[in-house]
Short mmCIF file of C-alpha atoms in Angstrom, two decimals:
data_model
loop_
_atom_site.label_atom_id
_atom_site.label_comp_id
_atom_site.label_asym_id
_atom_site.label_seq_id
_atom_site.Cartn_x
_atom_site.Cartn_y
_atom_site.Cartn_z
CA UNK A 1 125.23 108.01 79.41
CA UNK A 2 121.58 107.68 78.52
CA UNK A 3 118.86 108.40 80.93
CA UNK A 4 117.85 105.59 83.40
CA UNK A 5 114.45 104.70 84.87
CA UNK A 6 114.67 106.14 88.41
CA UNK A 7 112.45 104.22 90.90
CA UNK A 8 113.77 106.24 94.02
CA UNK A 9 111.36 106.90 96.70
CA UNK A 10 112.85 110.38 97.09
CA UNK A 11 114.26 112.63 95.85
CA UNK A 12 112.49 111.01 92.77
CA UNK A 13 112.46 111.41 89.04
CA UNK A 14 111.37 114.72 87.50
CA UNK A 15 109.59 115.16 84.21
CA UNK A 16 112.35 115.27 81.36
CA UNK A 17 110.74 118.31 79.81
CA UNK A 18 110.98 120.12 83.00
CA UNK A 19 114.77 119.31 83.41
CA UNK A 20 115.43 120.52 79.88
CA UNK A 21 113.66 123.71 80.60
CA UNK A 22 115.59 124.17 83.74
CA UNK A 23 118.79 123.68 81.96
CA UNK A 24 118.04 125.96 79.26
CA UNK A 25 117.24 128.86 81.65
CA UNK A 26 120.23 128.05 84.10
CA UNK A 27 122.29 131.06 83.01
CA UNK A 28 119.36 133.31 81.93
CA UNK A 29 115.93 133.06 83.37
CA UNK A 30 113.25 135.13 81.58
CA UNK A 31 115.81 137.48 79.98
CA UNK A 32 117.20 138.67 83.34
CA UNK A 33 120.68 137.50 82.50
CA UNK A 34 120.91 135.55 85.86
CA UNK A 35 120.00 132.20 87.14
CA UNK A 36 117.07 131.93 89.71
CA UNK A 37 119.74 130.59 91.95
CA UNK A 38 121.24 133.99 92.07
CA UNK A 39 118.03 136.23 92.36
CA UNK A 40 117.07 138.15 95.25
CA UNK A 41 113.84 136.83 96.57
CA UNK A 42 112.67 140.31 96.93
CA UNK A 43 113.27 141.20 93.36
CA UNK A 44 110.81 141.96 90.73
CA UNK A 45 112.42 138.90 88.81
CA UNK A 46 111.60 136.60 91.33
CA UNK A 47 108.12 137.80 92.38
CA UNK A 48 106.17 136.52 89.41
CA UNK A 49 107.93 132.96 90.01
CA UNK A 50 106.50 132.56 93.45
CA UNK A 51 103.18 134.21 92.65
CA UNK A 52 102.72 131.84 89.56
CA UNK A 53 103.58 128.76 91.69
CA UNK A 54 101.00 129.69 94.31
CA UNK A 55 98.48 130.32 91.52
CA UNK A 56 99.15 126.96 89.99
CA UNK A 57 98.89 125.11 93.35
CA UNK A 58 95.47 126.90 93.92
CA UNK A 59 94.25 126.05 90.28
CA UNK A 60 95.41 122.49 90.13
CA UNK A 61 94.27 121.61 93.62
CA UNK A 62 91.13 123.71 93.59
CA UNK A 63 92.08 125.51 96.90
CA UNK A 64 89.29 127.35 98.49
CA UNK A 65 89.76 131.10 98.93
CA UNK A 66 89.77 130.81 102.67
CA UNK A 67 92.95 128.65 102.67
CA UNK A 68 96.44 130.07 102.59
CA UNK A 69 99.18 128.38 100.35
CA UNK A 70 102.73 128.41 101.89
CA UNK A 71 106.31 127.55 100.78
CA UNK A 72 108.12 126.51 103.78
CA UNK A 73 111.47 124.85 104.59
CA UNK A 74 112.41 121.93 106.85
CA UNK A 75 110.73 119.07 105.01
CA UNK A 76 107.68 117.16 106.12
CA UNK A 77 109.45 116.30 109.36
CA UNK A 78 109.33 119.99 110.46
CA UNK A 79 105.60 119.85 109.92
CA UNK A 80 105.31 117.12 112.60
CA UNK A 81 106.22 119.78 115.09
CA UNK A 82 104.55 122.86 113.53
CA UNK A 83 101.15 120.98 113.35
CA UNK A 84 101.31 120.12 117.14
CA UNK A 85 102.63 123.60 118.03
CA UNK A 86 100.01 125.65 116.06
CA UNK A 87 97.00 123.46 116.28
CA UNK A 88 97.28 121.60 119.57
CA UNK A 89 96.37 124.50 121.58
CA UNK A 90 92.89 124.33 122.93
CA UNK A 91 92.50 121.10 124.70
CA UNK A 92 95.92 120.14 124.00
CA UNK A 93 94.76 116.68 122.57
CA UNK A 94 95.02 115.12 119.23
CA UNK A 95 93.77 111.91 117.37
CA UNK A 96 96.38 110.05 115.20
CA UNK A 97 95.75 107.15 112.97
CA UNK A 98 99.22 105.33 112.84
CA UNK A 99 99.72 103.69 109.32
CA UNK A 100 103.46 103.69 109.15
CA UNK A 101 106.89 105.27 110.08
CA UNK A 102 106.00 108.63 109.36
CA UNK A 103 102.77 108.80 111.17
CA UNK A 104 104.46 107.26 114.18
CA UNK A 105 107.12 109.80 114.14
CA UNK A 106 104.64 112.63 113.85
CA UNK A 107 102.79 111.41 116.83
CA UNK A 108 106.01 110.93 118.82
CA UNK A 109 106.87 114.61 118.11
CA UNK A 110 103.41 115.85 119.09
CA UNK A 111 103.85 113.87 122.44
CA UNK A 112 107.34 115.51 122.82
CA UNK A 113 105.90 119.03 122.63
CA UNK A 114 103.28 118.22 125.31
CA UNK A 115 100.23 117.30 123.26
CA UNK A 116 98.07 114.30 124.56
CA UNK A 117 98.23 111.95 121.59
CA UNK A 118 95.54 109.31 121.20
CA UNK A 119 96.22 106.68 118.70
CA UNK A 120 92.62 105.83 117.76
CA UNK A 121 93.69 103.15 115.14
CA UNK A 122 96.89 101.41 114.01
CA UNK A 123 98.01 98.84 111.58
CA UNK A 124 101.20 98.04 113.39
CA UNK A 125 99.97 94.63 114.22
CA UNK A 126 100.44 93.55 110.59
CA UNK A 127 103.48 95.49 109.87
CA UNK A 128 101.51 98.51 108.42
CA UNK A 129 100.57 96.59 105.40
CA UNK A 130 96.95 97.94 105.56
CA UNK A 131 94.93 100.96 106.15
CA UNK A 132 92.59 100.55 109.37
CA UNK A 133 89.00 101.60 108.77
CA UNK A 134 88.02 104.38 110.89
CA UNK A 135 84.65 105.63 109.94
CA UNK A 136 84.44 108.50 112.33
CA UNK A 137 86.61 110.32 114.82
CA UNK A 138 84.88 112.12 117.69
CA UNK A 139 86.05 113.84 121.01
CA UNK A 140 87.30 117.03 122.07
CA UNK A 141 90.33 116.87 119.86
CA UNK A 142 92.23 119.89 118.63
CA UNK A 143 92.83 118.01 115.22
CA UNK A 144 92.95 114.54 113.76
CA UNK A 145 96.12 113.32 111.87
CA UNK A 146 96.63 110.84 108.99
CA UNK A 147 99.51 110.18 106.45
CA UNK A 148 97.56 109.82 103.29
CA UNK A 149 100.14 107.77 101.52
CA UNK A 150 102.88 105.67 103.24
CA UNK A 151 105.93 105.70 101.15
CA UNK A 152 107.81 102.90 103.09
CA UNK A 153 105.04 100.38 103.46
CA UNK A 154 103.15 101.18 100.19
CA UNK A 155 99.73 101.85 101.50
CA UNK A 156 97.27 104.55 100.80
CA UNK A 157 93.91 105.65 102.16
CA UNK A 158 90.97 104.94 99.82
CA UNK A 159 88.62 106.82 102.10
CA UNK A 160 88.70 109.75 104.55
CA UNK A 161 87.54 109.45 108.09
CA UNK A 162 84.72 111.65 109.20
CA UNK A 163 86.08 114.00 111.74
CA UNK A 164 83.12 116.34 111.85
CA UNK A 165 84.23 119.83 113.17
CA UNK A 166 87.71 118.29 114.11
CA UNK A 167 90.11 119.77 111.64
CA UNK A 168 91.70 116.97 109.57
CA UNK A 169 95.46 117.10 109.02
CA UNK A 170 97.20 115.10 106.28
CA UNK A 171 100.65 114.52 105.24
CA UNK A 172 100.30 114.14 101.48
CA UNK A 173 104.17 114.32 100.73
CA UNK A 174 104.27 111.14 98.43
CA UNK A 175 100.86 111.47 96.68
CA UNK A 176 100.33 115.24 96.17
CA UNK A 177 98.72 115.80 92.85
CA UNK A 178 98.78 112.19 92.03
CA UNK A 179 95.09 112.17 92.13
CA UNK A 180 92.22 114.67 92.79
CA UNK A 181 91.80 115.73 96.37
CA UNK A 182 89.03 117.80 98.06
CA UNK A 183 91.02 120.43 99.98
CA UNK A 184 87.87 121.57 101.93
CA UNK A 185 87.68 118.28 103.69
CA UNK A 186 91.02 119.05 105.45
CA UNK A 187 92.14 121.88 107.94
CA UNK A 188 95.75 121.47 106.82
CA UNK A 189 97.64 119.44 104.23
CA UNK A 190 101.41 119.57 103.77
CA UNK A 191 103.78 117.89 101.39
CA UNK A 192 107.65 117.70 101.09
CA UNK A 193 108.23 118.61 97.48
CA UNK A 194 110.90 115.77 96.72
CA UNK A 195 108.56 113.10 95.41
CA UNK A 196 105.99 114.67 93.03
CA UNK A 197 106.64 118.32 92.97
CA UNK A 198 110.24 119.43 92.84
CA UNK A 199 113.77 118.70 94.15
CA UNK A 200 114.07 118.58 98.07
CA UNK A 201 114.10 121.96 99.61
CA UNK A 202 110.41 123.25 99.70
CA UNK A 203 107.57 122.25 101.63
CA UNK A 204 104.03 122.81 100.50
CA UNK A 205 101.38 123.81 103.28
CA UNK A 206 97.83 124.45 102.70
CA UNK A 207 96.16 125.53 105.69
CA UNK A 208 92.58 126.86 106.37
CA UNK A 209 92.80 130.56 107.67
CA UNK A 210 90.86 130.01 110.77
CA UNK A 211 93.60 127.78 112.09
CA UNK A 212 96.27 130.25 111.74
CA UNK A 213 96.98 131.77 115.14
CA UNK A 214 99.26 134.57 116.51
CA UNK A 215 102.54 133.48 117.99
CA UNK A 216 101.57 133.98 121.41
CA UNK A 217 98.52 131.63 121.10
CA UNK A 218 100.75 128.81 119.92
CA UNK A 219 102.14 126.29 122.43
CA UNK A 220 104.49 127.76 124.80
CA UNK A 221 108.02 127.96 123.42
CA UNK A 222 107.07 127.97 119.77
CA UNK A 223 109.90 129.65 117.72
CA UNK A 224 108.84 132.56 115.47
CA UNK A 225 109.90 130.48 112.52
CA UNK A 226 107.59 127.67 113.26
CA UNK A 227 104.53 129.73 113.59
CA UNK A 228 102.26 129.47 110.54
CA UNK A 229 101.20 133.15 110.86
CA UNK A 230 104.90 134.31 110.43
CA UNK A 231 104.89 132.75 107.09
CA UNK A 232 101.28 133.51 106.02
CA UNK A 233 101.95 137.40 107.03
CA UNK A 234 105.18 137.20 104.99
CA UNK A 235 103.62 135.65 102.00
CA UNK A 236 106.27 132.68 102.38
CA UNK A 237 109.16 135.14 102.44
CA UNK A 238 109.63 135.92 106.17
CA UNK A 239 113.20 134.64 105.42
CA UNK A 240 114.84 133.68 102.20
CA UNK A 241 112.77 130.96 100.63
CA UNK A 242 114.21 127.95 98.70
CA UNK A 243 113.83 130.13 95.44
CA UNK A 244 115.13 127.51 92.84
CA UNK A 245 112.97 124.77 94.27
CA UNK A 246 110.00 126.88 94.02
CA UNK A 247 111.04 127.86 90.46
CA UNK A 248 111.20 124.02 89.53
CA UNK A 249 107.94 123.38 91.31
CA UNK A 250 106.16 126.01 89.23
CA UNK A 251 107.42 124.26 86.04
CA UNK A 252 106.25 120.72 87.30
CA UNK A 253 102.96 122.18 87.97
CA UNK A 254 102.61 123.53 84.49
CA UNK A 255 103.67 120.07 83.25
CA UNK A 256 101.03 118.50 85.34
CA UNK A 257 98.43 120.86 83.82
CA UNK A 258 99.50 120.13 80.43
CA UNK A 259 99.08 116.51 81.17
CA UNK A 260 95.44 116.69 82.28
CA UNK A 261 95.80 118.03 85.86
CA UNK A 262 95.15 115.78 88.86
CA UNK A 263 92.50 113.78 86.86
CA UNK A 264 95.22 113.18 84.21
CA UNK A 265 97.74 112.15 86.67
CA UNK A 266 95.41 109.77 88.28
CA UNK A 267 94.54 107.98 85.03
CA UNK A 268 98.38 107.91 84.22
CA UNK A 269 99.30 106.52 87.71
CA UNK A 270 96.50 104.03 87.84
CA UNK A 271 97.45 102.50 84.53
CA UNK A 272 101.12 102.25 85.72
CA UNK A 273 100.11 100.77 89.15
CA UNK A 274 97.34 98.33 87.73
CA UNK A 275 100.08 96.96 85.26
CA UNK A 276 102.65 96.26 88.09
CA UNK A 277 100.19 95.02 90.78
CA UNK A 278 98.53 92.70 88.12
CA UNK A 279 102.01 91.22 87.38
CA UNK A 280 102.80 90.84 91.03
CA UNK A 281 99.65 89.14 91.74
CA UNK A 282 99.73 86.75 88.96
CA UNK A 283 103.42 86.14 87.94
CA UNK A 284 104.97 82.91 86.80
CA UNK A 285 105.67 80.64 89.69
CA UNK A 286 104.62 83.20 92.34
CA UNK A 287 108.21 84.46 92.30
CA UNK A 288 107.19 87.89 93.63
CA UNK A 289 104.45 89.26 95.91
CA UNK A 290 103.27 92.73 96.80
CA UNK A 291 103.48 93.46 100.50
CA UNK A 292 100.68 95.79 100.85
CA UNK A 293 97.14 94.43 101.09
CA UNK A 294 94.53 94.92 98.37
CA UNK A 295 92.17 97.61 99.20
CA UNK A 296 95.07 99.67 100.84
CA UNK A 297 97.62 99.61 97.89
CA UNK A 298 99.60 102.92 96.92
CA UNK A 299 99.61 104.04 93.36
CA UNK A 300 102.93 105.68 94.05
CA UNK A 301 104.96 103.12 95.94
CA UNK A 302 105.13 99.62 95.41
CA UNK A 303 107.16 97.35 97.85
CA UNK A 304 107.54 93.78 96.83
CA UNK A 305 109.17 90.54 98.05
CA UNK A 306 110.58 87.51 96.24
CA UNK A 307 109.88 83.78 97.01
CA UNK A 308 113.16 83.86 98.91
CA UNK A 309 111.75 86.20 101.71
CA UNK A 310 112.81 84.75 105.04
CA UNK A 311 115.22 82.23 103.47
CA UNK A 312 119.06 82.34 104.33
CA UNK A 313 119.92 83.62 100.95
CA UNK A 314 117.24 86.40 100.69
CA UNK A 315 119.80 89.11 101.06
CA UNK A 316 121.95 87.60 98.37
CA UNK A 317 119.11 87.39 95.96
CA UNK A 318 117.79 90.84 96.70
CA UNK A 319 121.20 92.39 96.24
CA UNK A 320 121.54 90.53 92.90
CA UNK A 321 118.15 91.91 91.67
CA UNK A 322 119.12 95.48 92.49
CA UNK A 323 122.53 95.12 90.98
CA UNK A 324 121.25 93.62 87.71
CA UNK A 325 118.48 95.91 87.47
CA UNK A 326 120.78 98.91 87.66
CA UNK A 327 122.73 97.41 85.00
CA UNK A 328 119.81 97.33 82.88
CA UNK A 329 118.96 101.03 83.47
CA UNK A 330 116.44 100.56 86.30
CA UNK A 331 117.97 102.29 89.45
CA UNK A 332 116.95 102.72 93.08
CA UNK A 333 114.90 99.76 93.59
CA UNK A 334 116.27 98.61 96.92
CA UNK A 335 113.55 98.23 99.49
CA UNK A 336 113.39 99.95 102.75
CA UNK A 337 115.12 98.07 105.62
CA UNK A 338 111.79 97.92 107.50
CA UNK A 339 110.12 96.02 104.66
CA UNK A 340 113.03 94.39 102.78
CA UNK A 341 113.07 93.32 99.27
CA UNK A 342 112.40 95.81 96.69
CA UNK A 343 110.40 99.01 96.11
CA UNK A 344 109.29 100.59 92.97
CA UNK A 345 108.19 104.20 93.53
CA UNK A 346 106.36 105.24 90.42
CA UNK A 347 105.37 108.81 90.92
CA UNK A 348 103.92 111.16 88.37
CA UNK A 349 107.00 111.63 86.37
CA UNK A 350 107.69 107.92 85.93
CA UNK A 351 106.53 106.80 82.51
CA UNK A 352 104.50 103.67 81.49
CA UNK A 353 107.53 102.71 79.52
CA UNK A 354 109.46 102.67 82.77
CA UNK A 355 106.97 100.30 84.45
CA UNK A 356 106.84 98.04 81.47
CA UNK A 357 110.65 97.98 81.45
CA UNK A 358 110.68 96.98 85.08
CA UNK A 359 108.22 94.13 84.45
CA UNK A 360 110.18 92.68 81.54
CA UNK A 361 113.30 92.70 83.77
CA UNK A 362 111.39 91.09 86.66
CA UNK A 363 110.15 88.31 84.30
CA UNK A 364 113.73 87.69 83.09
CA UNK A 365 115.09 87.60 86.65
CA UNK A 366 112.47 85.21 87.86
CA UNK A 367 113.07 82.93 84.97
CA UNK A 368 116.97 82.94 85.73
CA UNK A 369 116.54 82.53 89.43
#
């Protein structure tokens, strides 16, 4: 079977060049006669793999020297707890901007752990279809929290709130290295790898060193494994890390570098997104429309509805779209249940040709329906 265009929100498509490299090295990586899946994480064979991956993160994201780069497990959702347990330790108060499901879940987890959460802004009033403008966050907060790109709702921050001395924490799972980002503006960044970096299994954390505290300074009851210092001191190998995922991540980072780095990814992603949004905003007969408001639209995730939205036969039309698209080699376009319709996730590895193929199919489907 030939390769399909995979529009999944995650796990998502990976660069074909990387997949071929991994396949070629599956039985013998770097002349070791073994797969990375079999290597001891303490071995001399694996050491350069994790060291090179960290070096590439630092290079591509221009990470300042006073930040630690960690490769952790548990996905972005575990970070909801770790952020609260490690940072919410002085006043026990945190400010959250609620722009979708993941920010809402992060706030709920912090509350569950005893942090006083102040939702300083929310876009829930309009179904999280926009990013609220918060110029400045002030107060005695231990940290302020945002989700930079909202996978489900297809929204993205086009600005950063001014938090002054309050550490800004951001979930960048679905937009990491899709564009340049000034790491120095944040106290902590985290990203589940399964959208832009690698298969599921590793979570990238970039944390300013002054925010790393001893276990006994974390919130009461924090497990050893959920203390950032545990992993900073252990150089991401306190326990067995997800070795193979880190290996793939390193290869994806080299692919990003070869394609212009973060700046190159922005150019690539903007071209794809502009093409798709322009079609959605001006398509024949207004058959489709994007759900995210202009000025808040994601370059990574594009949810859209048909003119049948709200009609009795909406589900029938949506199911037909997804089924016929899959038959045409365009897979995983079903929208999230909270938004409905369809969703095209066009992460770094998605090609311009893939987006063009999607638009051609959308034109054909609109004409026939």
